[in-house]
Coordinates of N, CA and C in Angstrom, one line a residue:
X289 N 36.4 175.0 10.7 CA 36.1 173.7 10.2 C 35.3 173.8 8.8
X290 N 34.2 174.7 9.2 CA 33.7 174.8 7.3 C 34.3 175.6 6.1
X291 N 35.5 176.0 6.7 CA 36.2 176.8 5.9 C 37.2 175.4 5.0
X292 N 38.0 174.8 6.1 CA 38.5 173.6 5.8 C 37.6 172.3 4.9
X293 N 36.4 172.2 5.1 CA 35.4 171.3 4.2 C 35.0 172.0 2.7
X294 N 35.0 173.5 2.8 CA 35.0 174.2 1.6 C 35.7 174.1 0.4
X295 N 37.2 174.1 1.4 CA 38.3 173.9 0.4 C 38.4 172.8 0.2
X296 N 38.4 172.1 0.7 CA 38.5 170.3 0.4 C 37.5 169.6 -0.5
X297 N 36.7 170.2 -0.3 CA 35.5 169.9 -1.3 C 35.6 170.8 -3.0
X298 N 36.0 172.1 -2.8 CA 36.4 172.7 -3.5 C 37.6 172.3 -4.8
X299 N 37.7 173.2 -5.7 CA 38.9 172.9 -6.8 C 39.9 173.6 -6.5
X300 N 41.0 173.4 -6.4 CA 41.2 171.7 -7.1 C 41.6 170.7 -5.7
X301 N 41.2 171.2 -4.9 CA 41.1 170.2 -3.6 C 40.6 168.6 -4.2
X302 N 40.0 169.2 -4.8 CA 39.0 167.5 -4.7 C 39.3 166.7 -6.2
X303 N 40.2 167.3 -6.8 CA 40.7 166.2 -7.9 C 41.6 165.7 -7.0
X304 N 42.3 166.1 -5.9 CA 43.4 165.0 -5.4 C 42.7 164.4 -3.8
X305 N 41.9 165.3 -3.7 CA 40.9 164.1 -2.7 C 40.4 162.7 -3.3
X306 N 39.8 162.9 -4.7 CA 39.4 161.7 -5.3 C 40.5 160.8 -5.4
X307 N 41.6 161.7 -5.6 CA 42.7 160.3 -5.7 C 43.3 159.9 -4.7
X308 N 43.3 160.6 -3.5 CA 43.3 160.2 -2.2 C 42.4 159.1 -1.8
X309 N 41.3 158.9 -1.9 CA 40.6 158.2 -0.9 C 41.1 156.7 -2.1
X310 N 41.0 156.6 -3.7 CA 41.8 155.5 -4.3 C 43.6 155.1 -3.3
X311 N 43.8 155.7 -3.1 CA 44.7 155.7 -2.3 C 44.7 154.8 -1.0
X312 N 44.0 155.1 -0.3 CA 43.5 154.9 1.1 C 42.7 153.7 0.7
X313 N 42.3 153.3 -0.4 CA 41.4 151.7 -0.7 C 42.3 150.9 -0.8
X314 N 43.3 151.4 -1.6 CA 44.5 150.7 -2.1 C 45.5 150.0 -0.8
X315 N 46.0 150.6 -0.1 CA 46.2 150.3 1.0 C 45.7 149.6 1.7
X316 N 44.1 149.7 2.3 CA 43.5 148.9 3.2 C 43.5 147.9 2.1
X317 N 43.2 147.4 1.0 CA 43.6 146.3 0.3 C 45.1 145.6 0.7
X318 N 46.3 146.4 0.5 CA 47.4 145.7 0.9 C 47.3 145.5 2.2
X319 N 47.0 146.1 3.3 CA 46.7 145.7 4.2 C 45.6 144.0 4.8
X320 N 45.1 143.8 4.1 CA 43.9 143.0 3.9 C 44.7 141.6 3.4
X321 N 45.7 141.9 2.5 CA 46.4 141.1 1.8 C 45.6 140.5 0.6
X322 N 44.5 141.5 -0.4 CA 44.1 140.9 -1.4 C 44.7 142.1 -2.4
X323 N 46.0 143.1 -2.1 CA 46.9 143.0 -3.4 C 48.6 143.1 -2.9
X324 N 49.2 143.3 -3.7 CA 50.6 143.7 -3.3 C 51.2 144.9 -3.6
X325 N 51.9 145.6 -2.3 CA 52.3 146.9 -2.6 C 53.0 147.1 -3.8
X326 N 53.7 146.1 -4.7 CA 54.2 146.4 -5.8 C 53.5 145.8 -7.1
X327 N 52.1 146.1 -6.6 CA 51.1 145.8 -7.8 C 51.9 146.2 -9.7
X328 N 52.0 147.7 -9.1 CA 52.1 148.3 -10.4 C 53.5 148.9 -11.3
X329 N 54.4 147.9 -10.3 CA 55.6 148.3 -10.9 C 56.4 148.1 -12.0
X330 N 55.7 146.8 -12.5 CA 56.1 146.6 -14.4 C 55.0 146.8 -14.9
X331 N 53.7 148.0 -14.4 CA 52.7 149.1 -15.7 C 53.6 150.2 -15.8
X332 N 54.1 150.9 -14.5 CA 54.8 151.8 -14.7 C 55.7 152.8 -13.9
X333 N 56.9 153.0 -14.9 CA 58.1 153.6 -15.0 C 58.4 154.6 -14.2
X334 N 58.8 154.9 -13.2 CA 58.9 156.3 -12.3 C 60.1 156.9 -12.6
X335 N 60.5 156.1 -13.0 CA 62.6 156.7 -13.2 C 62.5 158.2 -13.7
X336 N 62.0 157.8 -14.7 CA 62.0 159.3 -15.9 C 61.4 160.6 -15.1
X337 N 60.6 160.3 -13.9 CA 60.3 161.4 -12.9 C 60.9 161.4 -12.2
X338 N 62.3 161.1 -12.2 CA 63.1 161.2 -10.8 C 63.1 161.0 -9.5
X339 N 61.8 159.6 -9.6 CA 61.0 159.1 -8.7 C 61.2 157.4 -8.5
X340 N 62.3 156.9 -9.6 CA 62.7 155.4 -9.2 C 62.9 155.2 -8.2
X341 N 63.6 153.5 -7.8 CA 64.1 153.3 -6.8 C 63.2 152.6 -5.4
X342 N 62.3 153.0 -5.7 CA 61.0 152.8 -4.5 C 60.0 152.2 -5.1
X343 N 58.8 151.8 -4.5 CA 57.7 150.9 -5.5 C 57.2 151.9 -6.1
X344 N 56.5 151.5 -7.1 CA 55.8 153.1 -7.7 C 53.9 153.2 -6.9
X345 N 53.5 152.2 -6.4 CA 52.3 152.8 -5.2 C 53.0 153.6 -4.7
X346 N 54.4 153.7 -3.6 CA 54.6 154.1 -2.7 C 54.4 155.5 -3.2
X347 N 55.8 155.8 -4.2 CA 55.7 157.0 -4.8 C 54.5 158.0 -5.2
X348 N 53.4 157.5 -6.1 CA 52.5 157.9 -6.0 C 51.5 158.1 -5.1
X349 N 51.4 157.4 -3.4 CA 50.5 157.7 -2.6 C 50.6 158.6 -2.1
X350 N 52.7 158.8 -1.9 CA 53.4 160.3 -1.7 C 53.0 161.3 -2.3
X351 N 52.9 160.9 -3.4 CA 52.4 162.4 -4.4 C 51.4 163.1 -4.1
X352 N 50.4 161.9 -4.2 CA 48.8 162.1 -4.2 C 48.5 162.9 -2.8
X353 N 49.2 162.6 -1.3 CA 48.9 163.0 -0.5 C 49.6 164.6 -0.2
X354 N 51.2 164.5 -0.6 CA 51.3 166.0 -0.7 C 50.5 166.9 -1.4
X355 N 50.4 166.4 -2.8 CA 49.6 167.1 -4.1 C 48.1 168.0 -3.1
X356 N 47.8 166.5 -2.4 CA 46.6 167.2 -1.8 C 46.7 168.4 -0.6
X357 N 47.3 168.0 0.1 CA 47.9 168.5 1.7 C 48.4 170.0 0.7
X358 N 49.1 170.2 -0.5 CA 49.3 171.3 -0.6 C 48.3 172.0 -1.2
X359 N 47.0 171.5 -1.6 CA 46.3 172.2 -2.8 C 45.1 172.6 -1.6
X360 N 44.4 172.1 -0.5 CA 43.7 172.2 0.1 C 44.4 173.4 0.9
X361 N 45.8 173.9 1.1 CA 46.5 175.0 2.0 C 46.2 176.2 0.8
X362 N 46.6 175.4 -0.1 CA 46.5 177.2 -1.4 C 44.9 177.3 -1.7
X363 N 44.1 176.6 -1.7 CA 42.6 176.7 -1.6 C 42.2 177.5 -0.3
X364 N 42.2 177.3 0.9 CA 41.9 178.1 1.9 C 42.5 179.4 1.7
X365 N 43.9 179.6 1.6 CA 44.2 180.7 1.4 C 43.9 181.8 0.0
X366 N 43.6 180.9 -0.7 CA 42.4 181.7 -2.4 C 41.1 182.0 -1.6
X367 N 40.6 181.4 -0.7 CA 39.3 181.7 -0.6 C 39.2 183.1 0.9
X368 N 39.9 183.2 1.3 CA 40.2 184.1 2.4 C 40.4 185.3 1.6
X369 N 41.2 184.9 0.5 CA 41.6 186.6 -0.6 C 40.1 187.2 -1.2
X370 N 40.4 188.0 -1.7 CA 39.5 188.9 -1.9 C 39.0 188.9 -3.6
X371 N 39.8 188.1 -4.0 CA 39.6 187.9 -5.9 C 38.9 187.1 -5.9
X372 N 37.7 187.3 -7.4 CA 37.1 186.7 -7.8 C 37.0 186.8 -9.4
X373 N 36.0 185.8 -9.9 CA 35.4 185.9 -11.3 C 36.4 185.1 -12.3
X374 N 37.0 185.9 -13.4 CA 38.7 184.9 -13.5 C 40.0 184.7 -13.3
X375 N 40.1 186.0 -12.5 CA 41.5 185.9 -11.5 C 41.6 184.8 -10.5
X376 N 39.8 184.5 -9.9 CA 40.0 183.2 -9.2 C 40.4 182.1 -9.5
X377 N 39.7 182.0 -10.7 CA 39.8 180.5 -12.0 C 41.0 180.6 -12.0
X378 N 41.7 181.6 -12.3 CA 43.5 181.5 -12.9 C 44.1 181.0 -11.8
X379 N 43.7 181.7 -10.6 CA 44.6 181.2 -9.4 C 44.5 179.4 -9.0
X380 N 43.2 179.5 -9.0 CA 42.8 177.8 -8.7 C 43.8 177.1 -9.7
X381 N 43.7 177.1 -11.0 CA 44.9 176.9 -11.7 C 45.9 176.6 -11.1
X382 N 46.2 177.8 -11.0 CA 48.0 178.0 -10.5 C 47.9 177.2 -9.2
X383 N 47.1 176.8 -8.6 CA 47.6 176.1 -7.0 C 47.7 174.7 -7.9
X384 N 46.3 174.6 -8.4 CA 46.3 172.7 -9.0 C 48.2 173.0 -9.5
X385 N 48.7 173.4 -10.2 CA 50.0 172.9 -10.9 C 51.3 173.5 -9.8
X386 N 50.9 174.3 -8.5 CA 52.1 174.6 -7.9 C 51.8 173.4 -6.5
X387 N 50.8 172.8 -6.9 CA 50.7 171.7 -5.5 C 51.3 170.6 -6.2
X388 N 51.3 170.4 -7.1 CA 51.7 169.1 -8.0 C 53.2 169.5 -8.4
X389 N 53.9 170.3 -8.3 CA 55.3 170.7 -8.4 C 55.5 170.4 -7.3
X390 N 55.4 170.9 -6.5 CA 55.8 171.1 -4.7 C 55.7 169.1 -4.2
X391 N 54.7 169.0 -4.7 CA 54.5 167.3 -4.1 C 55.2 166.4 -4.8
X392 N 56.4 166.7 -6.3 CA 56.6 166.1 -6.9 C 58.5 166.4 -6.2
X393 N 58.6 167.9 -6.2 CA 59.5 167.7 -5.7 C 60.0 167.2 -4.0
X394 N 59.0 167.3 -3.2 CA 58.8 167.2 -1.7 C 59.2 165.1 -2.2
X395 N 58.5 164.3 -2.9 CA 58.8 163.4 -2.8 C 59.9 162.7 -3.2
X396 N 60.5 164.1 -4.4 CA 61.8 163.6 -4.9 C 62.9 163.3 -4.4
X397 N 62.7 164.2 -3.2 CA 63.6 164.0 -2.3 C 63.5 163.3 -1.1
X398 N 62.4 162.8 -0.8 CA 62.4 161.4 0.2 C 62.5 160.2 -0.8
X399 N 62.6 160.1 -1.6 CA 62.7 159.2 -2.6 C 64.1 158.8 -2.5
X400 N 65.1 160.1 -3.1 CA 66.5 160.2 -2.9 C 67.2 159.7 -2.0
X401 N 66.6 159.9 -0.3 CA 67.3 159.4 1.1 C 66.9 158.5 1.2
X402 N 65.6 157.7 0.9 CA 65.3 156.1 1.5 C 65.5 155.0 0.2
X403 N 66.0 155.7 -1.0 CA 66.1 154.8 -2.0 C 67.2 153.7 -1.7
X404 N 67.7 153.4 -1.0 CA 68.7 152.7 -0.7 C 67.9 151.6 0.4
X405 N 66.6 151.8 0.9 CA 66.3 151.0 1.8 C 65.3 150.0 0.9
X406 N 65.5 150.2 -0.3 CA 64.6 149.4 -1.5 C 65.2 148.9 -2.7
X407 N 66.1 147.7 -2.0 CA 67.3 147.7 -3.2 C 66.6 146.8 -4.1
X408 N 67.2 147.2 -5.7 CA 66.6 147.1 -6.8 C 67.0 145.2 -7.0
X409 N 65.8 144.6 -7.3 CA 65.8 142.9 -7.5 C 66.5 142.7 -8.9
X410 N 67.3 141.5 -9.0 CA 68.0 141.3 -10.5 C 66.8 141.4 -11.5
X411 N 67.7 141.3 -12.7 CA 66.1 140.8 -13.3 C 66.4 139.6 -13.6
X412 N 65.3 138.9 -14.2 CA 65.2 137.8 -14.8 C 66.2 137.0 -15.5
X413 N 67.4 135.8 -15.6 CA 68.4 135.8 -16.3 C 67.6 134.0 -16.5
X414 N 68.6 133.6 -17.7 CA 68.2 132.0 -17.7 C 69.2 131.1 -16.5
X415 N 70.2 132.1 -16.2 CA 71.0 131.4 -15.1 C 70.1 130.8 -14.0
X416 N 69.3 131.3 -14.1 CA 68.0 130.9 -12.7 C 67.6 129.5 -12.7
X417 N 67.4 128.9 -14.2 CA 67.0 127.7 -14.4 C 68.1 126.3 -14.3
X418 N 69.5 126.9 -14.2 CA 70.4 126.4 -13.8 C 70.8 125.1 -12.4
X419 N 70.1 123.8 -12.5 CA 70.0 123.2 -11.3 C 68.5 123.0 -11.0
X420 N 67.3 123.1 -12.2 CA 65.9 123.1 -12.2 C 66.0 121.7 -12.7
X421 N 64.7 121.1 -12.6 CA 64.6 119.7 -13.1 C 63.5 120.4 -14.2
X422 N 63.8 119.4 -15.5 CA 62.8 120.3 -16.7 C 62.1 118.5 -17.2
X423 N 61.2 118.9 -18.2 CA 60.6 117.9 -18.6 C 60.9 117.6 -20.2
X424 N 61.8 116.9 -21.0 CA 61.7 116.7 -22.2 C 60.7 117.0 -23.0
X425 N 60.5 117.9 -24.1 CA 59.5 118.0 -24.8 C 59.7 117.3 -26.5
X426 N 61.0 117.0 -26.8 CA 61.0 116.8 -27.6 C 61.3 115.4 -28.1
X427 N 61.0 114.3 -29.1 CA 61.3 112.9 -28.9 C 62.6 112.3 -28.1
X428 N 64.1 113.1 -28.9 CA 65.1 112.8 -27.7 C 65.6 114.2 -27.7
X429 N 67.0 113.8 -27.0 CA 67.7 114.7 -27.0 C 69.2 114.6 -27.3
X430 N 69.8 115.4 -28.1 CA 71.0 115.0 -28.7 C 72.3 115.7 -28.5
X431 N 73.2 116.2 -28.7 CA 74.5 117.2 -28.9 C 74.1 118.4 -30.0
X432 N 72.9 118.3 -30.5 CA 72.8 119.1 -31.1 C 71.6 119.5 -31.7
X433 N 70.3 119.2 -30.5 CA 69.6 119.4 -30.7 C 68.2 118.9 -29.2
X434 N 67.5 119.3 -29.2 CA 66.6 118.8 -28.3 C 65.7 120.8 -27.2
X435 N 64.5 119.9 -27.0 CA 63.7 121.1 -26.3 C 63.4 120.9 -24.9
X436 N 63.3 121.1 -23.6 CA 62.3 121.0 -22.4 C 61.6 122.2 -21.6
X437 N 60.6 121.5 -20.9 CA 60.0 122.7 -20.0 C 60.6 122.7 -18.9
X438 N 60.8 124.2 -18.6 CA 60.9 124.5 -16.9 C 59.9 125.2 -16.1
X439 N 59.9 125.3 -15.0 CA 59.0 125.6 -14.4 C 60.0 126.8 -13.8
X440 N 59.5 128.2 -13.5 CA 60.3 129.3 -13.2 C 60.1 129.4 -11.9
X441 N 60.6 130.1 -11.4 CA 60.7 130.3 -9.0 C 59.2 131.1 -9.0
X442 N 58.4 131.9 -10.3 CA 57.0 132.5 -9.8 C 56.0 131.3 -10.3
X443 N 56.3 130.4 -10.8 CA 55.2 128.8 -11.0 C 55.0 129.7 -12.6
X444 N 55.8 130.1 -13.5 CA 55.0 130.2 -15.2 C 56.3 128.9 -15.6
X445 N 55.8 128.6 -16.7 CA 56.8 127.8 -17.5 C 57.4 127.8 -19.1
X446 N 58.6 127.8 -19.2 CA 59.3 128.3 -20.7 C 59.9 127.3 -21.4
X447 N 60.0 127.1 -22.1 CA 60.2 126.1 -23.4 C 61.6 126.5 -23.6
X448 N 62.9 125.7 -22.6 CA 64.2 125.8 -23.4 C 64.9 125.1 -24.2
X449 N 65.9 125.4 -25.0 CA 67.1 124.2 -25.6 C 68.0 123.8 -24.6
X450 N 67.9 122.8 -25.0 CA 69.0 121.6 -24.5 C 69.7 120.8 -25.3
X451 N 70.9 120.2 -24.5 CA 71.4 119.7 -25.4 C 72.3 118.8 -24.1
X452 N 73.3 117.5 -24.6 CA 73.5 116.3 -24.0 C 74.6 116.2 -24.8
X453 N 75.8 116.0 -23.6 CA 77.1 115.3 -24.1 C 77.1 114.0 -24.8
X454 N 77.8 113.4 -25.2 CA 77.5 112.6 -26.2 C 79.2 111.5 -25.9
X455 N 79.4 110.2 -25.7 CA 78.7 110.0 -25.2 C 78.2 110.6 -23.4
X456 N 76.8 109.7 -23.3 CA 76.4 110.3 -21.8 C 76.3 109.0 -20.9
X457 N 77.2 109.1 -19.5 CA 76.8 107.3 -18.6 C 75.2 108.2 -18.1
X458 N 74.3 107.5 -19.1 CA 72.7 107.6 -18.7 C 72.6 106.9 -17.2
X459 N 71.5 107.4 -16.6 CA 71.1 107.1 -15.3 C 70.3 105.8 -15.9
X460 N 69.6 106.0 -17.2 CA 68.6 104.8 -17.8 C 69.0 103.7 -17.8
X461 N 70.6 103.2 -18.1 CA 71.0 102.5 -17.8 C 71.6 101.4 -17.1
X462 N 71.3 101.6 -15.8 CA 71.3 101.5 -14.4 C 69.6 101.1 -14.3
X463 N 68.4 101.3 -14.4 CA 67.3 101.2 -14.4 C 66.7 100.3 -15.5
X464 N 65.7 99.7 -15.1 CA 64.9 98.7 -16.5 C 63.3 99.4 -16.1
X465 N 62.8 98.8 -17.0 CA 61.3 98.7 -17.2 C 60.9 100.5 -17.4
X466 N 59.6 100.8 -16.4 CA 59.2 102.6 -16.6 C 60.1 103.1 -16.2
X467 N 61.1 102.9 -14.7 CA 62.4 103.7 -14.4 C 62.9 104.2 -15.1
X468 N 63.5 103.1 -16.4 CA 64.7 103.8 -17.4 C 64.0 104.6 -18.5
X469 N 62.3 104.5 -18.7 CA 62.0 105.2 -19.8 C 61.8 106.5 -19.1
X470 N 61.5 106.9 -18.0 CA 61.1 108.1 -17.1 C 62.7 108.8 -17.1
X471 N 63.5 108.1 -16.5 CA 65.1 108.2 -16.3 C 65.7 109.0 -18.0
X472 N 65.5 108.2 -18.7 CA 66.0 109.0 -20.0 C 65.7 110.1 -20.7
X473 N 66.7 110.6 -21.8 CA 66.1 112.2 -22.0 C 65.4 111.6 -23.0
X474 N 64.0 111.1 -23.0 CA 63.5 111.0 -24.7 C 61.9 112.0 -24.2
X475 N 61.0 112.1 -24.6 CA 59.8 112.7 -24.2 C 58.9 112.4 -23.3
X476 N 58.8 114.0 -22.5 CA 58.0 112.8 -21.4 C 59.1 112.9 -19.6
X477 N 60.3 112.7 -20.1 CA 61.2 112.3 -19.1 C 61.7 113.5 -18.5
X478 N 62.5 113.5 -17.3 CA 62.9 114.2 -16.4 C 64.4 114.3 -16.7
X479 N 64.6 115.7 -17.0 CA 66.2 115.9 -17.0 C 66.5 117.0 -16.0
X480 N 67.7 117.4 -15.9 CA 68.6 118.2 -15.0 C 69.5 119.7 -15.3
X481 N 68.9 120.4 -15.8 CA 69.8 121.6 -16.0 C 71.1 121.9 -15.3
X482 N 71.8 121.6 -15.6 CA 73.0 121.9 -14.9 C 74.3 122.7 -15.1
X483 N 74.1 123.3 -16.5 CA 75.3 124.6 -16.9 C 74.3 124.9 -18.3
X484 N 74.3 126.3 -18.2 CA 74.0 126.8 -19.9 C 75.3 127.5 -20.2
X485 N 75.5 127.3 -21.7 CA 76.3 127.6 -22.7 C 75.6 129.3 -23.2
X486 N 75.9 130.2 -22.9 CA 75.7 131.9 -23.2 C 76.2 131.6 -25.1
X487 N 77.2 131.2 -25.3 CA 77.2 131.3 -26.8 C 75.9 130.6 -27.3
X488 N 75.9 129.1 -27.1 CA 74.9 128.7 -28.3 C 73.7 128.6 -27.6
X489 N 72.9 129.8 -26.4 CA 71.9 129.8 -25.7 C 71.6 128.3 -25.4
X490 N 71.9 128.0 -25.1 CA 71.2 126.5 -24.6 C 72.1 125.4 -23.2
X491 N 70.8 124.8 -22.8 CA 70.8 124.2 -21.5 C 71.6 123.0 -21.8
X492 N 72.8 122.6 -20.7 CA 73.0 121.0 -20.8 C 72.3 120.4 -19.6
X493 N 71.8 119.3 -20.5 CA 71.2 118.2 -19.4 C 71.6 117.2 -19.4
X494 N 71.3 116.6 -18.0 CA 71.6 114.8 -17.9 C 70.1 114.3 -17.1
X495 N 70.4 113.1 -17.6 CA 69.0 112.5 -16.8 C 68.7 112.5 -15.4
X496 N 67.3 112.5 -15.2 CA 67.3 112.6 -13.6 C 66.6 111.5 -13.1
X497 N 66.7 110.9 -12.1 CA 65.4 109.8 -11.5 C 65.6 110.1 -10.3
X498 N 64.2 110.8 -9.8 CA 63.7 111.0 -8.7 C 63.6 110.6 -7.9
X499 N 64.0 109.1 -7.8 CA 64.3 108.1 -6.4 C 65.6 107.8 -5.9
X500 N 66.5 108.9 -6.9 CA 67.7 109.0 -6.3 C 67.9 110.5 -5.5
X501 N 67.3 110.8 -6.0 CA 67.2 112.4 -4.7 C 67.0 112.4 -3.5
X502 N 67.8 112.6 -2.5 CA 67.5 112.6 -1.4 C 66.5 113.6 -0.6
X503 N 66.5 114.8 -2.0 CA 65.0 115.9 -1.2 C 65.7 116.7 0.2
X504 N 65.4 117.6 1.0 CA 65.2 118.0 1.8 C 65.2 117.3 3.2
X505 N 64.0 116.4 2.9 CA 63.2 116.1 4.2 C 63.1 114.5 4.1
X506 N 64.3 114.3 3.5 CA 64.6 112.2 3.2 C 65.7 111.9 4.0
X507 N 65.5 111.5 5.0 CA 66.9 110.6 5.8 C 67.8 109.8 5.3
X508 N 68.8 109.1 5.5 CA 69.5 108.1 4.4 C 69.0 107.1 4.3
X509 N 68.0 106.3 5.5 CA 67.6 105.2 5.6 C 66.1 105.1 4.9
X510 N 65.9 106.2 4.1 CA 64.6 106.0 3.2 C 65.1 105.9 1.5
X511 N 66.4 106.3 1.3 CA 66.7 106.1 0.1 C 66.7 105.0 -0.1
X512 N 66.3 104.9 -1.4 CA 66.3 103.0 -2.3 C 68.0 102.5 -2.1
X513 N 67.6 101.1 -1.4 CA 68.7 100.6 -1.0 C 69.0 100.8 0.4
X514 N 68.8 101.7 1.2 CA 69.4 102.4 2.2 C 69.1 101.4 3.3
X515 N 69.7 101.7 4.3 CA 69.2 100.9 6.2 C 69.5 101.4 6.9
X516 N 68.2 101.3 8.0 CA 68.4 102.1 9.0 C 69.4 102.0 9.8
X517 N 70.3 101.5 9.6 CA 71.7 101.5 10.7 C 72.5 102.7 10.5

């Protein structure tokens, strides 16, 4: 046992102990639910290590714990040998960089077999906004011109182009008083994303009025106009 506390405590045992127990915080944090296991996957890149595919915590808690599990086995067995002075220093060396080889490749390859149980998420496209309700930002909106906000599926919001057939049967039309000014694309109002154009990047919209949506969780007999029969 004090042979095992030696080495653990010892170099280079204890540069990957330190990053072990960050490890083991990190965790009972996800556990806890005040972070997420894929805290740090757009800081950084594992691919280029031959380590994509999986979260990059995971990867590195892998690391950190072989790195260590292997450097505390070449530590006990440096300290059982019989060398000292700088052949020890060289050796301690050589374990810190053959524990961190060995744990790099040891992970590469459980990386390899379970990367398939961590299938990789699209990325980001504006097709997402497609069927969003956005907010006019600009006075109106025209065939060939106009701006709104959307609101994205993580709650940030982006400033796109839009643009409106021309002519359009407005929903405003159908409505008087605040309905039709809320109803219309002018600023201020609620429109409808409903197809983007990839050539001239931009959104077409039509007007939206919100008391014609039936929502989710609206029966027919609650829509304007509707009865309960």
């Amino acid at each position: 046992m004090d042979g095992f506390l030696s080495a653990a405590l010892g170099f280079p045992a204890v540069v990957f102990g330190a990053a072990l127990v960050v490890v083991v915080c990190f965790w009972l944090l996800v556990l806890a639910g005040a972070a997420g296991h894929d805290s740090f996957d757009a800081d950084l890149d594992t691919g280029p290590a031959g380590l994509g595919g999986v979260p990059v915590s995971v990867t590195v808690s892998l690391l950190v714990v072989f790195a260590w599990f292997g450097s505390v086995t070449g530590t006990v067995l440096l300290h059982r040998s019989e060398t000292g002075g700088t052949t020890r220093a060289v050796l301690a060396v050589a374990v810190l960089a053959g524990s961190l080889l060995l744990a790099w490749a040891a992970v590469r390859l459980l990386v390899h077999r379970f990367r398939r149980y961590f299938p990789a998420e699209p990325p980001p496209s504006r097709l997402d906004f497609v069927g969003s309700v956005c907010t006019i930002r600009t006075g109106s909106v025209t065939a060939t011109f106009g701006q709104a906000e959307v609101v994205s599926h993580d709650g940030s919001t982006a400033i796109v182009q839009v643009r409106t057939a021309e002519p359009f049967p407005s929903a405003a039309s159908r409505l008087s008083g605040p309905a039709a000014e809320e109803a219309a694309l002018v600023m201020g109002g609620s429109g409808l994303l409903y197809a983007y154009d990839e050539d001239g990047e931009f959104f077409w919209v039509s007007p939206y009025d919100a008391t014609l949506d039936p929502g989710p969780n609206r029966r027919p007999h609650e829509l304007p106009g509707g009865s309960a029969g």
